[in-house]
Short mmCIF file of C-alpha atoms and ligand atoms in Angstrom, two decimals:
data_model
loop_
_atom_site.label_atom_id
_atom_site.label_comp_id
_atom_site.label_asym_id
_atom_site.label_seq_id
_atom_site.Cartn_x
_atom_site.Cartn_y
_atom_site.Cartn_z
CA MET L 1 -77.11 -30.66 -27.34
CA LYS L 2 -74.99 -33.78 -27.76
CA LYS L 3 -71.89 -31.92 -26.77
CA HIS L 4 -73.52 -30.54 -23.63
CA LEU L 5 -74.55 -34.01 -22.64
CA PHE L 6 -71.00 -35.23 -23.11
CA SER L 7 -69.87 -32.34 -20.91
CA LEU L 8 -72.28 -33.12 -18.15
CA VAL L 9 -71.13 -36.70 -18.27
CA ALA L 10 -67.50 -35.58 -18.17
CA LEU L 11 -68.18 -33.37 -15.17
CA LEU L 12 -69.84 -36.16 -13.21
CA VAL L 13 -67.03 -38.42 -14.11
CA SER L 14 -64.58 -35.81 -12.86
CA VAL L 15 -66.33 -35.14 -9.67
CA ALA L 16 -66.57 -38.84 -8.91
CA GLY L 17 -62.89 -39.05 -9.91
CA SER L 18 -61.89 -36.75 -7.12
CA VAL L 19 -63.59 -39.04 -4.65
CA SER L 20 -62.50 -42.45 -5.77
CA ALA L 21 -59.68 -43.59 -8.05
CA GLN L 22 -61.06 -43.26 -11.56
CA SER L 23 -59.93 -45.64 -14.24
CA SER L 24 -58.68 -44.25 -17.70
CA GLY L 25 -59.13 -47.51 -19.37
CA TYR L 26 -55.51 -47.77 -19.87
CA PRO L 27 -53.80 -49.90 -17.07
CA GLU L 28 -50.37 -48.52 -17.75
CA LEU L 29 -51.72 -44.93 -17.15
CA ASP L 30 -53.73 -45.91 -14.10
CA ALA L 31 -50.73 -47.54 -12.59
CA MET L 32 -48.88 -44.27 -12.74
CA VAL L 33 -51.39 -42.32 -10.99
CA GLN L 34 -50.51 -43.60 -7.62
CA THR L 35 -46.91 -43.23 -8.37
CA TRP L 36 -47.25 -39.55 -9.24
CA LYS L 37 -49.48 -38.87 -6.24
CA ASP L 38 -46.95 -40.55 -3.92
CA ALA L 39 -43.92 -38.75 -5.50
CA GLN L 40 -45.81 -35.43 -4.93
CA GLN L 41 -46.13 -36.07 -1.18
CA THR L 42 -42.18 -35.94 -0.82
CA THR L 43 -40.91 -33.66 -3.45
CA LEU L 44 -38.87 -30.95 -1.97
CA GLY L 45 -36.08 -30.11 -4.39
CA TYR L 46 -37.60 -28.20 -7.16
CA PRO L 47 -39.48 -24.94 -7.33
CA ALA L 48 -42.78 -26.10 -8.95
CA SER L 49 -45.63 -25.37 -6.61
CA GLN L 50 -47.65 -28.57 -5.90
CA GLU L 51 -50.69 -26.59 -4.91
CA SER L 52 -52.30 -25.62 -8.24
CA ASN L 53 -56.01 -24.74 -7.10
CA LEU L 54 -57.35 -25.19 -10.60
CA ALA L 55 -60.05 -27.79 -9.85
CA LEU L 56 -62.85 -25.34 -10.38
CA PHE L 57 -61.34 -24.23 -13.65
CA TYR L 58 -61.36 -27.67 -15.06
CA GLN L 59 -64.81 -28.39 -13.84
CA TRP L 60 -65.95 -25.13 -15.68
CA TYR L 61 -63.99 -26.03 -18.64
CA LEU L 62 -65.79 -29.31 -19.14
CA ALA L 63 -69.17 -28.10 -18.11
CA SER L 64 -69.01 -25.22 -20.54
CA GLY L 65 -68.13 -27.41 -23.36
CA MET L 66 -64.79 -25.54 -24.04
CA ASP L 67 -62.97 -28.80 -24.17
CA VAL L 68 -64.02 -29.08 -27.93
CA VAL L 69 -62.94 -25.49 -28.82
CA ASN L 70 -59.45 -25.29 -30.23
CA LEU L 71 -58.22 -22.03 -29.12
CA ASN L 72 -54.85 -20.37 -30.11
CA ASN L 73 -53.21 -17.17 -29.00
CA ALA L 74 -51.17 -16.52 -32.13
CA GLY L 75 -50.69 -12.75 -32.50
CA ASP L 76 -50.10 -9.90 -30.05
CA PRO L 77 -52.06 -10.05 -26.84
CA MET L 78 -51.60 -6.32 -26.09
CA THR L 79 -53.51 -5.34 -29.27
CA ASP L 80 -56.82 -3.61 -29.20
CA ALA L 81 -58.27 -6.14 -31.64
CA PRO L 82 -57.69 -9.60 -30.04
CA SER L 83 -58.46 -12.37 -32.23
CA THR L 84 -61.72 -14.14 -31.59
CA LEU L 85 -60.70 -17.81 -31.28
CA SER L 86 -58.12 -16.84 -28.58
CA THR L 87 -57.80 -15.88 -24.90
CA GLN L 88 -55.74 -12.87 -25.89
CA LYS L 89 -58.18 -10.46 -24.12
CA PHE L 90 -57.59 -12.40 -20.76
CA GLU L 91 -53.86 -12.65 -21.49
CA ARG L 92 -53.73 -8.86 -21.69
CA GLN L 93 -55.59 -8.59 -18.43
CA VAL L 94 -53.00 -10.99 -16.81
CA ILE L 95 -50.15 -8.71 -18.02
CA GLU L 96 -52.04 -5.63 -16.78
CA PHE L 97 -52.54 -7.35 -13.36
CA PHE L 98 -48.82 -8.08 -12.85
CA ALA L 99 -47.16 -5.12 -14.75
CA PRO L 100 -47.79 -2.57 -11.67
CA LEU L 101 -46.53 -5.22 -9.29
CA TYR L 102 -43.17 -5.05 -11.03
CA GLY L 103 -43.36 -1.25 -11.32
CA PHE L 104 -44.43 -0.87 -14.89
CA LYS L 105 -46.94 1.77 -15.89
CA LEU L 106 -50.01 0.57 -17.60
CA ASP L 107 -49.51 3.05 -20.42
CA ASP L 108 -45.92 2.15 -20.97
CA VAL L 109 -45.94 -1.65 -20.86
CA TRP L 110 -45.90 -4.62 -23.42
CA GLY L 111 -45.98 -8.25 -22.38
CA LEU L 112 -47.16 -11.70 -22.86
CA VAL L 113 -47.93 -15.01 -21.19
CA THR L 114 -44.97 -17.22 -22.25
CA HIS L 115 -44.54 -20.98 -22.32
CA SER L 116 -41.92 -20.93 -19.68
CA GLY L 117 -39.34 -19.03 -17.79
CA THR L 118 -36.89 -19.99 -20.62
CA ASP L 119 -39.35 -18.61 -23.12
CA GLY L 120 -39.39 -15.35 -21.27
CA ASN L 121 -35.44 -15.26 -21.11
CA ASN L 122 -35.39 -15.85 -24.81
CA HIS L 123 -37.61 -12.83 -25.42
CA GLY L 124 -35.52 -10.76 -23.00
CA ILE L 125 -32.29 -11.69 -24.75
CA TYR L 126 -33.77 -11.32 -28.28
CA PHE L 127 -35.47 -7.95 -27.42
CA GLY L 128 -32.33 -6.74 -25.68
CA VAL L 129 -30.05 -7.68 -28.74
CA ASN L 130 -32.40 -5.88 -31.24
CA TYR L 131 -33.01 -2.86 -28.97
CA LEU L 132 -29.18 -2.24 -28.58
CA ARG L 133 -28.43 -2.81 -32.26
CA ASN L 134 -31.26 -0.39 -33.20
CA LYS L 135 -29.94 2.27 -30.76
CA THR L 136 -26.31 2.06 -31.59
CA GLY L 137 -25.68 0.07 -34.74
CA MET L 138 -23.26 -2.14 -32.87
CA GLU L 139 -23.12 -5.77 -31.69
CA PRO L 140 -23.78 -5.95 -27.80
CA VAL L 141 -21.98 -8.10 -25.29
CA LEU L 142 -23.96 -10.14 -22.91
CA TYR L 143 -22.99 -10.38 -19.14
CA VAL L 144 -24.43 -12.97 -16.84
CA SER L 145 -23.23 -14.59 -13.59
CA ASN L 146 -21.63 -17.99 -13.74
CA GLU L 147 -24.26 -19.36 -11.26
CA ALA L 148 -27.26 -17.97 -13.29
CA HIS L 149 -29.73 -20.46 -14.73
CA TYR L 150 -28.25 -22.33 -17.74
CA SER L 151 -30.98 -21.19 -20.13
CA ASN L 152 -29.35 -17.89 -20.34
CA MET L 153 -26.18 -19.29 -21.39
CA ARG L 154 -27.90 -21.70 -23.84
CA LEU L 155 -30.01 -18.79 -25.28
CA ALA L 156 -27.00 -16.52 -25.71
CA HIS L 157 -25.41 -19.30 -27.66
CA LEU L 158 -28.50 -19.95 -29.78
CA GLN L 159 -28.81 -16.21 -30.61
CA ASN L 160 -25.17 -16.03 -31.36
CA VAL L 161 -24.50 -13.28 -28.78
CA GLU L 162 -20.88 -12.71 -27.34
CA MET L 163 -21.13 -13.61 -23.65
CA TYR L 164 -19.10 -13.08 -20.57
CA LEU L 165 -19.73 -15.37 -17.57
CA VAL L 166 -18.95 -13.02 -14.67
CA ALA L 167 -17.66 -14.62 -11.43
CA SER L 168 -19.97 -14.83 -8.41
CA ASP L 169 -19.18 -14.73 -4.71
CA SER L 170 -19.42 -17.84 -2.48
CA MET L 171 -23.19 -17.10 -1.98
CA GLY L 172 -23.83 -17.09 -5.70
CA ARG L 173 -24.08 -13.37 -6.40
CA MET L 174 -22.44 -11.67 -9.40
CA ILE L 175 -19.33 -9.78 -8.15
CA PRO L 176 -19.59 -6.16 -9.07
CA ASP L 177 -15.61 -5.87 -9.34
CA SER L 178 -15.52 -8.91 -11.61
CA LEU L 179 -18.23 -7.23 -13.92
CA GLU L 180 -15.82 -4.16 -13.94
CA GLU L 181 -12.98 -6.30 -14.98
CA VAL L 182 -14.50 -7.94 -17.99
CA LEU L 183 -16.79 -4.98 -19.10
CA VAL L 184 -16.19 -3.97 -22.72
CA THR L 185 -16.97 -0.43 -22.44
CA SER L 186 -16.82 0.33 -26.25
CA ARG L 187 -19.77 -1.78 -26.95
CA PRO L 188 -23.45 -1.93 -25.77
CA ALA L 189 -24.12 -3.95 -22.66
CA LEU L 190 -26.72 -6.61 -22.32
CA MET L 191 -27.11 -7.62 -18.67
CA VAL L 192 -28.92 -10.54 -17.34
CA TYR L 193 -29.63 -10.43 -13.75
CA ALA L 194 -30.18 -13.71 -11.92
CA MET L 195 -33.08 -13.67 -9.32
CA GLY L 196 -32.02 -16.18 -8.30
CA SER L 197 -29.11 -18.42 -9.11
CA THR L 198 -30.02 -21.95 -9.85
CA PHE L 199 -28.45 -23.84 -6.95
CA LYS L 200 -27.91 -21.38 -4.00
CA GLY L 201 -30.97 -19.08 -4.64
CA ALA L 202 -28.71 -15.87 -4.80
CA ILE L 203 -30.15 -12.53 -5.98
CA ASP L 204 -27.88 -10.34 -8.08
CA ASP L 205 -27.39 -7.00 -6.39
CA GLN L 206 -28.81 -4.93 -8.97
CA LYS L 207 -28.07 -1.65 -7.41
CA ALA L 208 -24.33 -2.38 -7.11
CA LEU L 209 -24.12 -3.80 -10.64
CA ASN L 210 -26.04 -0.75 -12.09
CA ALA L 211 -23.61 1.50 -10.28
CA VAL L 212 -20.70 -0.20 -12.18
CA LEU L 213 -22.47 0.44 -15.47
CA ALA L 214 -23.27 3.93 -14.57
CA SER L 215 -19.69 4.66 -13.69
CA HIS L 216 -18.83 4.08 -17.43
CA PRO L 217 -20.98 6.74 -19.35
CA GLU L 218 -18.87 5.70 -22.40
CA ILE L 219 -20.83 2.52 -22.86
CA PRO L 220 -23.05 3.11 -25.90
CA ALA L 221 -26.28 1.67 -24.44
CA VAL L 222 -27.44 -0.71 -21.83
CA TYR L 223 -30.33 -3.22 -21.60
CA ARG L 224 -31.11 -5.07 -18.41
CA HIS L 225 -33.12 -8.19 -18.40
CA VAL L 226 -34.18 -9.80 -15.05
CA ASP L 227 -34.47 -13.60 -14.91
CA ALA L 228 -36.88 -13.75 -11.97
CA ALA L 229 -38.25 -17.16 -12.92
CA LEU L 230 -38.62 -18.23 -9.19
CA PHE L 231 -38.29 -15.16 -7.09
CA GLY L 232 -40.37 -12.88 -9.32
CA GLY L 233 -43.18 -14.97 -8.12
CA TYR L 234 -43.39 -14.40 -4.32
CA LEU L 235 -41.21 -11.16 -3.99
CA PRO L 236 -43.94 -8.70 -5.30
CA PHE L 237 -46.18 -10.08 -2.45
CA SER L 238 -43.54 -9.74 0.18
CA PRO L 239 -41.95 -6.99 2.23
CA TYR L 240 -39.04 -7.25 -0.24
CA ARG L 241 -41.02 -6.23 -3.36
CA GLU L 242 -38.52 -3.42 -4.12
CA LEU L 243 -36.12 -6.08 -5.33
CA VAL L 244 -38.24 -6.52 -8.44
CA ASP L 245 -39.46 -3.07 -8.74
CA ARG L 246 -38.32 -1.39 -11.91
CA ASP L 247 -38.90 2.09 -10.50
CA THR L 248 -36.08 1.15 -7.96
CA MET L 249 -33.97 -1.19 -9.98
CA HIS L 250 -34.31 0.43 -13.45
CA TYR L 251 -34.37 -2.64 -15.64
CA GLU L 252 -36.00 -3.04 -19.14
CA SER L 253 -37.61 -6.44 -18.97
CA ILE L 254 -38.42 -9.34 -16.61
CA SER L 255 -39.27 -13.01 -17.01
CA VAL L 256 -41.11 -15.09 -14.35
CA SER L 257 -42.35 -18.73 -14.44
CA GLY L 258 -46.04 -19.46 -14.05
CA HIS L 259 -45.68 -22.99 -12.73
CA LYS L 260 -43.36 -22.07 -9.81
CA PHE L 261 -44.84 -19.66 -7.28
CA PHE L 262 -48.10 -18.92 -9.14
CA GLY L 263 -49.15 -22.53 -9.12
CA LEU L 264 -50.06 -23.11 -12.78
CA ASP L 265 -49.98 -26.92 -13.41
CA SER L 266 -48.09 -26.46 -16.69
CA PRO L 267 -45.04 -24.79 -17.86
CA SER L 268 -45.78 -21.11 -18.59
CA GLY L 269 -44.69 -17.73 -17.48
CA LEU L 270 -44.78 -13.85 -17.95
CA PHE L 271 -42.57 -11.57 -20.01
CA ILE L 272 -42.96 -7.92 -19.49
CA CYS L 273 -41.02 -4.88 -20.96
CA THR L 274 -41.50 -1.20 -21.58
CA LYS L 275 -43.03 0.27 -24.73
CA GLU L 276 -39.74 1.82 -25.67
CA ILE L 277 -38.16 -1.69 -25.89
CA TYR L 278 -41.34 -2.89 -27.99
CA ASP L 279 -41.04 0.05 -30.30
CA ASN L 280 -37.29 -0.57 -30.90
CA GLN L 281 -37.56 -4.05 -32.46
CA VAL L 282 -37.27 -5.40 -36.02
CA ASP L 283 -40.69 -5.06 -37.82
CA TYR L 284 -42.13 -7.94 -39.67
CA ASN L 285 -45.48 -7.13 -40.86
CA VAL L 286 -47.52 -10.21 -41.12
CA PRO L 287 -50.70 -9.38 -42.94
CA TYR L 288 -52.80 -12.36 -41.91
CA LEU L 289 -52.24 -11.59 -38.34
CA ASN L 290 -52.78 -8.01 -38.76
CA SER L 291 -49.92 -6.43 -36.60
CA ASN L 292 -46.21 -6.04 -36.15
CA MET L 293 -45.27 -9.42 -34.78
CA ARG L 294 -42.88 -9.15 -31.79
CA MET L 295 -43.43 -12.59 -30.42
CA ILE L 296 -41.04 -15.42 -31.27
CA ASN L 297 -43.63 -18.16 -31.36
CA CYS L 298 -46.57 -18.04 -33.78
CA SER L 299 -49.05 -20.43 -32.32
CA ARG L 300 -49.12 -19.78 -28.47
CA ASP L 301 -50.99 -21.60 -25.88
CA ALA L 302 -54.43 -20.31 -25.06
CA LEU L 303 -55.42 -22.19 -21.94
CA ASP L 304 -52.33 -21.12 -19.83
CA PRO L 305 -53.29 -17.50 -19.99
CA LEU L 306 -56.79 -18.32 -19.12
CA LYS L 307 -55.68 -20.44 -16.12
CA PHE L 308 -53.48 -17.56 -15.16
CA TRP L 309 -56.40 -15.11 -15.44
CA TRP L 310 -58.47 -17.53 -13.33
CA LEU L 311 -55.81 -17.59 -10.67
CA THR L 312 -55.56 -13.72 -10.54
CA LYS L 313 -59.38 -13.69 -9.89
CA SER L 314 -59.51 -16.70 -7.42
CA ILE L 315 -56.27 -16.22 -5.57
CA GLY L 316 -55.25 -12.80 -6.58
CA HIS L 317 -53.28 -10.27 -4.49
CA THR L 318 -54.60 -11.39 -1.18
CA GLY L 319 -54.04 -14.98 -1.69
CA TRP L 320 -50.50 -14.60 -3.03
CA THR L 321 -49.66 -12.27 -0.15
CA PHE L 322 -50.67 -14.99 2.24
CA GLN L 323 -48.88 -17.75 0.41
CA ALA L 324 -45.69 -15.70 0.17
CA ALA L 325 -45.67 -15.16 3.98
CA LYS L 326 -46.38 -18.75 4.55
CA LEU L 327 -43.57 -19.83 2.28
CA LEU L 328 -41.11 -17.60 4.02
CA ALA L 329 -42.16 -18.73 7.49
CA GLN L 330 -41.76 -22.31 6.16
CA ARG L 331 -38.23 -21.45 5.04
CA ASP L 332 -37.43 -20.12 8.47
CA TYR L 333 -38.78 -23.36 10.04
CA LEU L 334 -36.57 -25.61 7.86
CA LYS L 335 -33.52 -23.43 8.69
CA GLN L 336 -34.18 -23.63 12.46
CA GLN L 337 -34.83 -27.51 12.17
CA LEU L 338 -31.51 -28.06 10.33
CA ASP L 339 -29.79 -25.86 12.93
CA SER L 340 -31.25 -27.60 15.83
CA ILE L 341 -29.79 -31.02 14.60
CA GLY L 342 -26.41 -29.36 13.66
CA TRP L 343 -26.84 -30.02 9.95
CA PRO L 344 -24.80 -27.40 8.13
CA ASN L 345 -26.99 -25.23 6.03
CA TRP L 346 -27.02 -21.77 4.32
CA VAL L 347 -29.68 -19.49 2.79
CA ASN L 348 -29.33 -16.25 0.88
CA ASP L 349 -31.30 -13.10 2.09
CA TYR L 350 -34.84 -13.06 0.59
CA SER L 351 -34.46 -16.54 -0.77
CA ASN L 352 -36.63 -19.64 -0.30
CA THR L 353 -33.72 -21.89 -1.35
CA VAL L 354 -31.97 -23.55 1.71
CA PHE L 355 -28.70 -25.53 0.78
CA PHE L 356 -27.09 -27.88 3.06
CA ARG L 357 -24.57 -30.64 3.43
CA ARG L 358 -25.73 -33.47 1.21
CA PRO L 359 -27.41 -36.44 2.99
CA SER L 360 -27.40 -40.06 1.80
CA GLN L 361 -28.68 -41.06 -1.69
CA ARG L 362 -31.75 -42.61 -0.09
CA VAL L 363 -32.85 -39.23 1.33
CA ILE L 364 -31.84 -37.50 -2.02
CA SER L 365 -34.00 -39.81 -4.00
CA LYS L 366 -36.92 -40.01 -1.50
CA TYR L 367 -37.22 -36.12 -1.62
CA THR L 368 -36.11 -35.62 -5.04
CA LEU L 369 -33.36 -33.12 -3.84
CA ALA L 370 -31.29 -31.24 -6.34
CA GLN L 371 -27.56 -31.59 -5.87
CA GLY L 372 -24.67 -29.25 -5.99
CA TYR L 373 -20.91 -29.08 -5.22
CA ASP L 374 -18.91 -26.32 -3.70
CA ASP L 375 -15.55 -26.77 -1.81
CA ARG L 376 -16.19 -23.53 0.02
CA PHE L 377 -19.14 -25.25 1.86
CA GLY L 378 -17.34 -28.50 2.45
CA GLY L 379 -17.97 -30.09 -1.00
CA GLU L 380 -21.08 -32.14 -1.54
CA LEU L 381 -24.40 -30.25 -1.17
CA ALA L 382 -28.10 -30.48 -1.79
CA HIS L 383 -31.02 -28.12 -1.60
CA VAL L 384 -34.76 -27.71 -0.83
CA VAL L 385 -36.79 -25.17 -2.53
CA VAL L 386 -39.42 -24.23 0.03
CA MET L 387 -42.56 -23.73 -2.02
CA GLN L 388 -46.18 -23.62 -0.67
CA HIS L 389 -46.39 -27.54 -0.34
CA VAL L 390 -43.23 -27.75 1.73
CA THR L 391 -45.28 -27.51 4.88
CA LYS L 392 -44.21 -27.88 8.56
CA GLU L 393 -45.24 -31.55 8.55
CA LYS L 394 -43.18 -32.38 5.43
CA ILE L 395 -40.13 -30.55 7.03
CA ASP L 396 -40.53 -32.72 10.15
CA MET L 397 -40.56 -35.83 8.18
CA PHE L 398 -37.52 -34.82 6.31
CA ILE L 399 -35.68 -33.90 9.38
CA ALA L 400 -36.68 -37.25 11.04
CA ASP L 401 -34.93 -38.90 8.02
CA LEU L 402 -31.94 -36.83 8.43
CA ILE L 403 -31.72 -37.73 12.15
CA GLU L 404 -32.27 -41.36 11.36
CA GLU L 405 -29.13 -41.32 9.15
CA THR L 406 -27.07 -39.34 11.65
CA TYR L 407 -27.77 -41.19 14.88
CA ASN L 408 -27.69 -45.06 15.33
CA ALA L 409 -30.28 -46.80 17.54
CA ASN L 410 -28.29 -46.07 20.66
CA GLY L 411 -28.38 -42.29 19.90
CA VAL L 412 -24.79 -42.18 19.05
CA GLN L 413 -23.86 -39.93 16.16
CA VAL L 414 -22.50 -41.89 13.15
CA GLN L 415 -22.02 -39.06 10.70
C1 PLP F 501 -36.74 -22.15 -13.16
C2 PLP F 501 -35.68 -21.14 -13.67
C3 PLP F 501 -35.51 -20.94 -14.99
C4 PLP F 501 -36.18 -21.78 -16.02
O1 PLP F 501 -37.57 -21.54 -15.99
P1 PLP F 501 -38.48 -22.62 -16.81
O2 PLP F 501 -39.87 -22.00 -16.54
O3 PLP F 501 -38.25 -23.83 -16.10
O4 PLP F 501 -38.13 -22.53 -18.29
C5 PLP F 501 -34.71 -19.91 -15.32
N1 PLP F 501 -34.17 -19.06 -14.54
C6 PLP F 501 -34.33 -19.17 -13.11
C7 PLP F 501 -33.69 -18.17 -12.34
C8 PLP F 501 -35.24 -20.22 -12.64
O5 PLP F 501 -35.32 -20.25 -11.32
#
C-alpha cells in the first residue's frame, strides 16, 4: 500500500514536472537541467536521436511500482524458459520484431538486446572468431576499412585477432581491389562491413566485397559481421532496405544501436545472428543459469529491452517508416540549403551524414559538430548527422549562422 502511495506521489510529481521546472533538491543538478535542455536544441553533429517518446513508459513505470523492482536479464533471452525477475520474454519479442526486417527467418535466428553498438560489435567479432576456429581449426584474419568505427579496431585488438585495415575510397567505402591485395587466402576471413563509416557515412559495398571473397574458393571459411550501428536503424524502414537484408547481402551477424535511430534514451542496441553461428560457439555450461551461455556479459540491463519493446508497440513499423522518410527529406533539405549558399558539401548515397567545409569554432561548438580532415575535400571538414530532431527550423538556424560568418554587414563575402 505504502509503495503504491509513493508511486502515486511520484507520478503526480512527474506530471507536474513536465509543466514547470521541478527541483531535485540538489542545486548543482537543477542548474544543469537548463544547460542540457539548451544544448539539446542545437546539437546536430552526433547520431543520437533527441526524440525519445518514452514519457508514457516512465509514467507507467512509476505508477505500476516497478521502480522498486530490481530486474536483471542475465541469461539467454531466446530460451523457452526466461527467468522470472527479468524482461527476457520481452527482449525476445524485440529480437523477433527486428529479425525479419534484416532478412532473418524466425526459426533460424538468435540475438539479444545489447548495451550499445560497440557491445554488438564485440559479440559479432567474438562469435566470428569462434565460428571460424570451430569450422577450420585455424586462426582467422579480420578485415575492416580504415574509415570504419574505431570500436572494431579496438575490439580486434582486445580479442587478439590479426587485423588488416583495408584502404577506402575518397567517399569512405572499402575498396574491393584493396581487399583483394591484402587477402590472406590460406586463412579464414572475418569481414566487418561498415554501415556506415564514422565521419563520411559511407556504406561498404557488400555485393562487390562478397564477390572478391567468392572469387577465392580456397579461403577456408568466411564470416561477415555488419556494423550497422547508425544505418541499421532507418534503412529497414526505407526504400533501401535491401542494403541491410541478409537474403540479399548474405552476412552472418549484424549490430545496431538503440539510442541512435530508434530513439532509446540510453545506450543500447541489437545483436542478431543465425542459429548456425549460435550453434558453433564455445560451450560453457553454467548450471545456475540453466543454459549454454553465449552472451559475453552476465548481468544485462532489463529496462532497455523493455523500453525497446515499448517502442516497437508505440512507434512500430508505421512510425519508424514515417521517421525514416522524414529524416531523409531533412537530409535533402540540408544539402539543398548548403548548395544554395555555395558551401562545399558532400553526402554518400543512402546516408544521413552530410559533411562540408568546416565552419568557425563558434559554429562548431554551438552545434556540437564532429570534425574531420581530408585533403581530397580541401582539408578541414565537419559533419551534421541528420536525425529526427534535425528539423527544417534547426537547419534554417544553422544556415543563417553560416551566412552570418560568410558575409559582412554590407553583404560582401568575407570567406
Ligand atoms: C555509433 C557507431 C558505433 C558505436 O556504437 P555505440 O552504440 O556508440 O557503442 C559503431 N559503429 C558505427 C558504424 C556507429 O555509427
